[in-house]
Amino acid sequence: MAQFFIHRPIFAWVIAILITLFGALALPSMPIAQYPNVAPPTISISARYPGASPEEVSRSVTSIIEDKLNGVDNLLYYSSTSDSYGNASIDVTFQPGTDDNQAQIDVQNTVASVTSSLPSAVTQQGLTYSKQSSGFLMVVSLASENGNYTASDIADYITRNVQNSISRLKGVGSFRLFSAEKALRVWVDPDKLSAYNLTIADVNTALATQHVTISAGTLGSPPAPDSQTISAIIRSNGEMSTVEEFNNVVLRSDSDGAIVRLMDVAKVEIGQDNYQTGARLNGKPTAAFAVSLSPTANALETERLVKETMDNLSQYFPDGISYTIPYNTAPYIEASINKVFHTLLEAMVLVFIVMFIFLQNVRYTIIPSLVVPVALLGTVAVLLVLGYSINVLTMFAMVLAIGILVDDAIVVVENVERIMATEGLPPVQATMKAMPQISGAIVGITLVLVTVFAPLLFMSGSAGVIYQQFAVAMGISIAFSGFLALTFTPALCATLLKPIPKDHHMEKKGFFGWFNRVFDKMTHKYSAGVAALIKRSFRMMLIYVLLVAGAGYLFTKLPGSFMPDEDQGYTITNIELPSGVSANRTSQVLKHVEDYYSKVPEKLNIVAIQGFSFSGTGLNAGLAFTTLKDFKERTTPESSAQAIAGKATGALLYGIPDATVFSIIPPAISALGNSSGFSLELQDRGNLGQEALRNAAQLLIQKANESGKIVNARISGLGPGPQLSIDINRDKAATFGVAVADVRSVLSTAVGSSFIGKFPNNGRMQNIWVQADANGRLALEDVLRLKVRNKEGNLVDLSTVVDVKWTNGPSQVKRFNSYDSISLSGGAAPGYANGDIMNVLTDIIRNELPEGIGFEWSGLSYQEIQAGSQAPIMMGLAILVVFLVLAALYESWSIPLSALLIVPLGMLGTVALTYLLGMANDIYFQVGMITVIGLSAKNAILIVEFAKDLYAEGKSLVESAVEAAHLRFRPILMTSFAFIMGVIPLAIATGEGAAGQKAVGFAVLGGMLAATPFSVIFVPVFFVVILRLFKTKPRLLGEQENLLKEAQAERQFKDEIYADMDSYSAPTENK
């Protein structure tokens, strides 16, 4: 192949130009994202059972639906929450890679089969399904600048005019309004009802029968007589739409003509659909909504669409209403991608500097420099065809690939220059002679570096998606590098290089002269040292065994993790108070949080949400998003998001009585959870009950926090609180002639609320709710005075047919995979990683919690467990694949061992540096380790390939090893230093996405800092030891056999080359 392109350089240029052109055209079309679609698709099912307790919702709604979910295809796990407001939420999580549209269809079809088994109050309102993603992309706030509109007015405006436009945008998974739209509220006075001998059930019946939609038909519709000349639609006023009409609803009409109307016993008004939630922006009331991504959405594209839509909608806002986006995760995503782009450019510059120092000639440096952009743009074109995006992972692969891309070109240029300098051949002839000598090595290196990433393509789960992105980008770029080294680079050498007279070596002056002299001396000492080390092969192998053992020991000491936490420019503060507190108390705690953050210099905005948190919904829940200033204004460790969140937790957790307040940072991949740290589901598998389960959770939290390795272990959910147990005494009910269903109806309507239906309100159908007014449900006595009608038509006090007692019960019931559960979360203490704390928790659960208590990991922890179990298999397969490729290339089972034995020493460098820096065995570490496996083998191949050929030509085993090491010493150091300089920008990264860059940068840097010196020292020894041990005699194949004949015919030429080696210093300037 090389010979063809040496004689057809324009052909080679055309191929390179076409590759560059296709890549340049593909680049603007590439989608940009922080990460690929890593998170497993999640379908959320929502239902509402008004007036029901958490236990009733769990029994009557969630458990019935869950029982049918187990047969859904590709199901990973499911969880549910039933709260004290009658809300049921079930999140169904599927295997990564599952089509989310099909998953939603499967869930809807499955649930449809059990809809008839659900309570009518649930089916009347319907079930909703959405494609869910953890966390929020952004929070949008609308406020009235002139004060003409309340937050409730604006929330209703959002529901009518904004929600649908945003919800149908591509990429939007869910729309959550932190307030409520308008609704018709009927506040019934129980005392007035009693005075008129009515019950709250009479109100429900009257509304249900008098607020109806009547379809009267059409006057004169066919069939009709031929004489019929007109037709007209008949309209009837069965459906009411104004407060006045509802006020006039007839509850009772007496024989004397007296009429009792709804206005006589109730206050009817346009109020809110619910009064649980509200929002404030920097301490001021606002109407806010949050946008979540769908599982396959692109964050940057979705953010752009939301902004464009809001800009268009804002043109029609009422006077005085404007919007802001106080919380937005998209800018960080864009900044982190741009940061990696800058790192890519920095790496290219550093690599070219290293090449120039070694090659010391602009023409020689230009050739590898031209290969890099062609290979990278070619990679972009193929990634677009494969449906990939430009993301952090593919960009990391390209940054690491830069050092690899120049390797093959450097090997070609260095060998061509050596022949030109020693023989005096012109560039074309020198290139023709050089390429057969190194083509085998280039093919071998390319195959090894491509196939070493092949096992990553078969990994599963979210970690598998990450591995695949990296592997594909690396493999494509390396394949382009190998192809260009055999086509484009030889053509460039033949056309761009200038001839060097035989035996002409210009003595360099200045820095290059000093560099060449030092390097020459080092090379001579190295060659002599290699010969001496080969004589001490046994001692060297013993040292090797000790080093490998050390690597294995350090590897076991590395803590496990999924991904390093990133400073994403904001913190999340979760607030939980004891159940039973008022909304005013929660508002006060939120105000305390706002006041604290207002004094934090790095704070930009804070959005406080009342009645909602990641623990659940309720009057005792709250959440605050604090956006921090730009990274340029936060340059010290104390100003990082991690430090700010830690200080806030210390100040707020113990500074507010009876409140659990903690600030956290989001995980690196927000789609995998709401917070960093661990996510554990403690399950009641022995049917021990809610109290036993909570006691077990409290014991686990106590032991975890006492371990010293875990901080802020906590229950992620609302705790139990005071509950009034009103049990219907069936014997008394029968005695007084009261139906049990009527008692339930009165209780659920008066204390909870009763959904009557919908009414048209300014073009929108909105809910109608009936409930006792505030004075009718403030105390137990008020509830017991409620009336229920018996079968004789008389009113009976509720107190006569019920038994009452105060208890302490759950404010929400959680289930995970059909078991009652409690969610726990927390973080690692300084010096520890998630893998450490997960091991601690596992030990406590298995050894100290009662029998019948089980557990499962969820969210990020689930993915971490899955990734950790695959890592050893992945690394083992990578080494095996490299061995098989080399065995095929060398037609030998033993020679590949001499190259593979260096791999553990490269891994030693990765493990040692990671351990010294206190970093973890995470996905980036594992990707770095795979890269080091390939690069370590690459350096060894450069020596083994030459040594094998020299030995096959008839030289002694030791002479072949020493000579190959001498010939390849310079290119090995050149390519290795180029790669090392290319990854330094990753290792020293700051700002957005720095933690991930450092993790992969240091992993590869440590491996190459170890693999480079160990390769040149140990590989010649390995080659001699292995071939002696297996008594292997390499044989030359194909073209190499012809080279042997040529070498034998030109023995004198060979002698001259090796005689000149001692005087060879570096590529020289051509005059």
Coordinates of N, CA and C in Angstrom, one line a residue, residues 182-289:
K182 N -56.1 27.9 38.9 CA -57.4 28.2 39.6 C -58.3 26.9 39.6
A183 N -59.2 27.0 40.5 CA -60.2 25.9 40.7 C -61.4 26.5 41.4
L184 N -62.6 25.9 41.2 CA -63.8 26.3 42.0 C -63.7 25.6 43.3
R185 N -63.8 26.4 44.4 CA -63.7 25.9 45.7 C -65.1 26.1 46.4
V186 N -65.6 25.0 46.9 CA -66.8 25.1 47.7 C -66.5 24.8 49.2
W187 N -66.4 25.9 50.0 CA -66.1 25.7 51.4 C -67.4 25.6 52.2
V188 N -67.6 24.4 52.7 CA -68.9 24.1 53.3 C -68.8 24.4 54.8
D189 N -69.8 25.1 55.4 CA -69.9 25.3 56.9 C -70.7 24.2 57.5
P190 N -70.1 23.3 58.2 CA -70.8 22.1 58.8 C -71.9 22.6 59.7
D191 N -71.8 23.7 60.5 CA -72.8 24.1 61.4 C -74.1 24.5 60.6
K192 N -73.9 25.3 59.5 CA -75.0 25.7 58.7 C -75.7 24.5 58.1
L193 N -74.9 23.5 57.7 CA -75.5 22.3 57.1 C -76.4 21.6 58.1
S194 N -75.9 21.5 59.3 CA -76.7 20.9 60.4 C -78.0 21.7 60.6
A195 N -77.9 23.0 60.6 CA -79.1 23.9 60.9 C -80.1 23.6 59.8
Y196 N -79.7 23.3 58.6 CA -80.7 23.1 57.5 C -81.0 21.6 57.4
N197 N -80.5 20.8 58.3 CA -80.7 19.3 58.3 C -80.1 18.7 57.0
L198 N -79.0 19.2 56.7 CA -78.3 18.6 55.5 C -76.9 18.1 55.9
T199 N -76.4 17.3 55.0 CA -75.0 16.8 55.2 C -74.1 17.2 54.0
I200 N -72.9 17.0 54.2 CA -71.9 17.3 53.1 C -72.1 16.4 51.9
A201 N -72.7 15.2 52.1 CA -73.0 14.3 51.0 C -74.1 14.9 50.1
D202 N -75.1 15.6 50.8 CA -76.1 16.3 50.0 C -75.6 17.3 49.1
V203 N -74.5 18.0 49.5 CA -73.9 19.0 48.7 C -73.2 18.3 47.5
N204 N -72.5 17.2 47.7 CA -71.9 16.5 46.6 C -73.0 16.0 45.6
T205 N -74.1 15.5 46.1 CA -75.1 15.0 45.2 C -75.7 16.1 44.4
A206 N -76.0 17.2 45.0 CA -76.7 18.3 44.3 C -75.8 18.8 43.2
L207 N -74.5 19.0 43.5 CA -73.6 19.5 42.5 C -73.4 18.5 41.3
A208 N -73.3 17.2 41.7 CA -73.2 16.2 40.7 C -74.4 16.0 39.7
T209 N -75.6 16.3 40.3 CA -76.8 16.1 39.5 C -77.2 17.4 38.7
Q210 N -76.8 18.5 39.3 CA -77.2 19.8 38.6 C -76.1 20.4 37.7
H211 N -74.8 20.0 37.9 CA -73.8 20.5 37.1 C -73.4 19.3 36.1
V212 N -74.2 19.3 35.0 CA -74.1 18.3 34.0 C -74.0 18.9 32.6
T213 N -73.4 18.2 31.7 CA -73.3 18.6 30.3 C -74.5 17.9 29.6
I214 N -75.3 18.7 29.0 CA -76.5 18.1 28.3 C -76.3 18.2 26.8
S215 N -76.4 17.1 26.1 CA -76.3 17.1 24.7 C -77.7 16.9 24.1
A216 N -78.4 18.0 23.9 CA -79.8 18.0 23.5 C -80.0 17.6 22.0
G217 N -79.0 17.7 21.2 CA -79.2 17.3 19.8 C -79.4 18.5 18.9
T218 N -80.0 18.2 17.7 CA -80.3 19.2 16.7 C -81.8 19.2 16.3
L219 N -82.4 20.4 16.3 CA -83.7 20.5 15.9 C -83.8 20.3 14.3
G220 N -84.7 19.4 13.9 CA -84.9 19.2 12.5 C -83.8 18.3 11.8
S221 N -83.1 17.5 12.6 CA -82.0 16.7 12.1 C -82.6 15.5 11.3
P222 N -82.0 15.0 10.3 CA -82.5 13.9 9.5 C -82.6 12.6 10.5
P223 N -83.6 11.7 10.1 CA -84.6 11.9 9.0 C -85.7 12.8 9.4
A224 N -86.1 13.6 8.4 CA -87.2 14.6 8.6 C -88.0 14.7 7.4
P225 N -89.2 15.2 7.5 CA -90.1 15.3 6.3 C -89.5 16.2 5.3
D226 N -89.9 16.0 4.1 CA -89.4 16.9 3.0 C -89.7 18.3 3.2
S227 N -90.8 18.6 3.9 CA -91.2 20.0 4.1 C -90.3 20.7 5.1
Q228 N -89.4 20.0 5.9 CA -88.6 20.6 6.9 C -87.6 21.5 6.2
T229 N -87.5 22.8 6.6 CA -86.7 23.7 5.9 C -85.5 24.3 6.8
I230 N -85.6 24.0 8.1 CA -84.5 24.5 8.9 C -84.0 23.4 9.9
S231 N -82.8 23.7 10.4 CA -82.2 22.9 11.4 C -81.5 23.8 12.4
A232 N -81.4 23.4 13.6 CA -80.8 24.3 14.6 C -80.3 23.4 15.8
I233 N -79.1 23.7 16.2 CA -78.5 23.0 17.4 C -79.2 23.5 18.6
I234 N -79.6 22.6 19.5 CA -80.3 22.9 20.7 C -79.2 23.0 21.8
R235 N -79.2 24.1 22.6 CA -78.3 24.3 23.7 C -79.1 24.3 25.0
S236 N -78.5 23.8 26.1 CA -79.1 23.8 27.4 C -78.1 24.2 28.4
N237 N -78.6 24.8 29.5 CA -77.7 25.3 30.5 C -77.4 24.4 31.6
G238 N -77.2 23.1 31.4 CA -77.0 22.2 32.4 C -75.6 22.4 33.1
E239 N -74.7 22.8 32.3 CA -73.3 23.0 32.8 C -73.2 24.5 33.3
M240 N -72.7 24.6 34.6 CA -72.5 26.0 35.1 C -71.1 26.4 35.0
S241 N -70.9 27.8 34.9 CA -69.5 28.3 34.7 C -69.2 29.5 35.5
T242 N -70.1 30.0 36.3 CA -69.8 31.2 37.2 C -70.1 30.9 38.6
V243 N -69.4 31.6 39.5 CA -69.7 31.5 40.9 C -71.1 31.7 41.3
E244 N -71.8 32.7 40.6 CA -73.2 33.0 40.9 C -74.0 31.8 40.6
E245 N -73.8 31.1 39.5 CA -74.6 29.9 39.2 C -74.4 28.8 40.2
F246 N -73.2 28.6 40.6 CA -72.9 27.6 41.6 C -73.6 28.0 43.0
N247 N -73.6 29.3 43.3 CA -74.2 29.7 44.5 C -75.7 29.4 44.6
N248 N -76.3 29.4 43.4 CA -77.7 29.2 43.3 C -78.1 27.7 43.2
V249 N -77.1 26.8 43.3 CA -77.5 25.4 43.2 C -78.5 25.0 44.3
V250 N -79.5 24.3 44.0 CA -80.6 24.0 45.0 C -80.2 22.7 45.7
L251 N -80.1 22.9 47.0 CA -79.8 21.7 47.9 C -81.1 21.0 48.4
R252 N -82.1 21.9 48.6 CA -83.4 21.3 49.1 C -84.5 22.3 48.8
S253 N -85.6 21.7 48.4 CA -86.8 22.5 48.1 C -88.0 21.9 48.9
D254 N -88.5 22.8 49.9 CA -89.6 22.3 50.7 C -90.9 22.5 50.1
S255 N -91.9 21.9 50.7 CA -93.3 21.9 50.1 C -93.8 23.3 50.2
D256 N -93.4 24.1 51.2 CA -93.9 25.4 51.4 C -93.2 26.5 50.4
G257 N -92.3 25.9 49.5 CA -91.7 26.8 48.6 C -90.3 27.3 49.0
A258 N -89.9 27.0 50.3 CA -88.6 27.4 50.8 C -87.5 26.6 50.1
I259 N -86.5 27.3 49.7 CA -85.4 26.7 49.0 C -84.1 26.9 49.7
V260 N -83.3 25.9 49.9 CA -82.0 26.0 50.5 C -81.0 25.9 49.3
R261 N -80.2 27.0 49.2 CA -79.2 27.0 48.1 C -77.8 26.8 48.7
L262 N -76.9 26.6 47.7 CA -75.5 26.3 48.2 C -75.0 27.5 48.9
M263 N -75.3 28.7 48.5 CA -74.8 29.9 49.1 C -75.2 30.0 50.6
D264 N -76.3 29.3 51.0 CA -76.8 29.4 52.3 C -75.9 28.6 53.3
V265 N -75.1 27.6 52.8 CA -74.4 26.7 53.7 C -72.9 26.7 53.3
A266 N -72.5 27.4 52.3 CA -71.1 27.3 51.8 C -70.6 28.6 51.2
K267 N -69.4 28.8 51.2 CA -68.8 29.9 50.4 C -68.2 29.4 49.1
V268 N -68.6 29.9 48.0 CA -68.1 29.4 46.7 C -67.2 30.5 46.1
E269 N -66.0 30.1 45.7 CA -65.1 31.1 45.2 C -64.2 30.4 44.1
I270 N -63.5 31.3 43.3 CA -62.5 30.8 42.5 C -61.2 30.8 43.3
G271 N -60.7 29.7 43.7 CA -59.5 29.6 44.5 C -58.4 28.9 43.7
Q272 N -57.6 28.2 44.5 CA -56.5 27.4 43.9 C -56.8 25.9 43.9
D273 N -56.2 25.2 42.9 CA -56.4 23.8 42.8 C -55.9 23.1 44.1
N274 N -54.8 23.6 44.6 CA -54.2 23.1 45.9 C -53.4 24.2 46.5
Y275 N -53.2 24.1 47.8 CA -52.5 25.1 48.6 C -51.2 24.6 49.2
Q276 N -50.6 23.6 48.6 CA -49.5 23.0 49.2 C -48.2 23.6 48.9
T277 N -48.0 24.2 47.6 CA -46.7 24.6 47.2 C -46.7 26.1 46.9
G278 N -45.5 26.7 46.9 CA -45.3 28.0 46.5 C -43.8 28.2 46.2
A279 N -43.5 29.4 45.7 CA -42.1 29.6 45.3 C -41.7 31.1 45.7
R280 N -40.4 31.3 45.9 CA -39.8 32.6 46.1 C -38.5 32.7 45.4
L281 N -38.2 33.8 44.8 CA -37.0 34.1 44.1 C -36.2 35.2 44.9
N282 N -35.1 34.8 45.4 CA -34.3 35.8 46.3 C -35.2 36.4 47.3
G283 N -36.1 35.6 47.9 CA -36.9 36.1 49.0 C -38.2 36.7 48.7
K284 N -38.5 36.9 47.4 CA -39.7 37.5 46.9 C -40.6 36.5 46.3
P285 N -42.0 36.6 46.6 CA -42.9 35.6 46.0 C -42.9 35.6 44.5
T286 N -43.0 34.5 43.9 CA -43.0 34.3 42.5 C -43.8 33.1 42.1
A287 N -44.1 33.0 40.8 CA -44.7 31.8 40.2 C -43.6 31.1 39.4
A288 N -43.3 29.9 39.7 CA -42.1 29.3 39.1 C -42.5 27.9 38.6
F289 N -41.9 27.5 37.5 CA -42.0 26.1 37.1 C -40.7 25.5 36.7

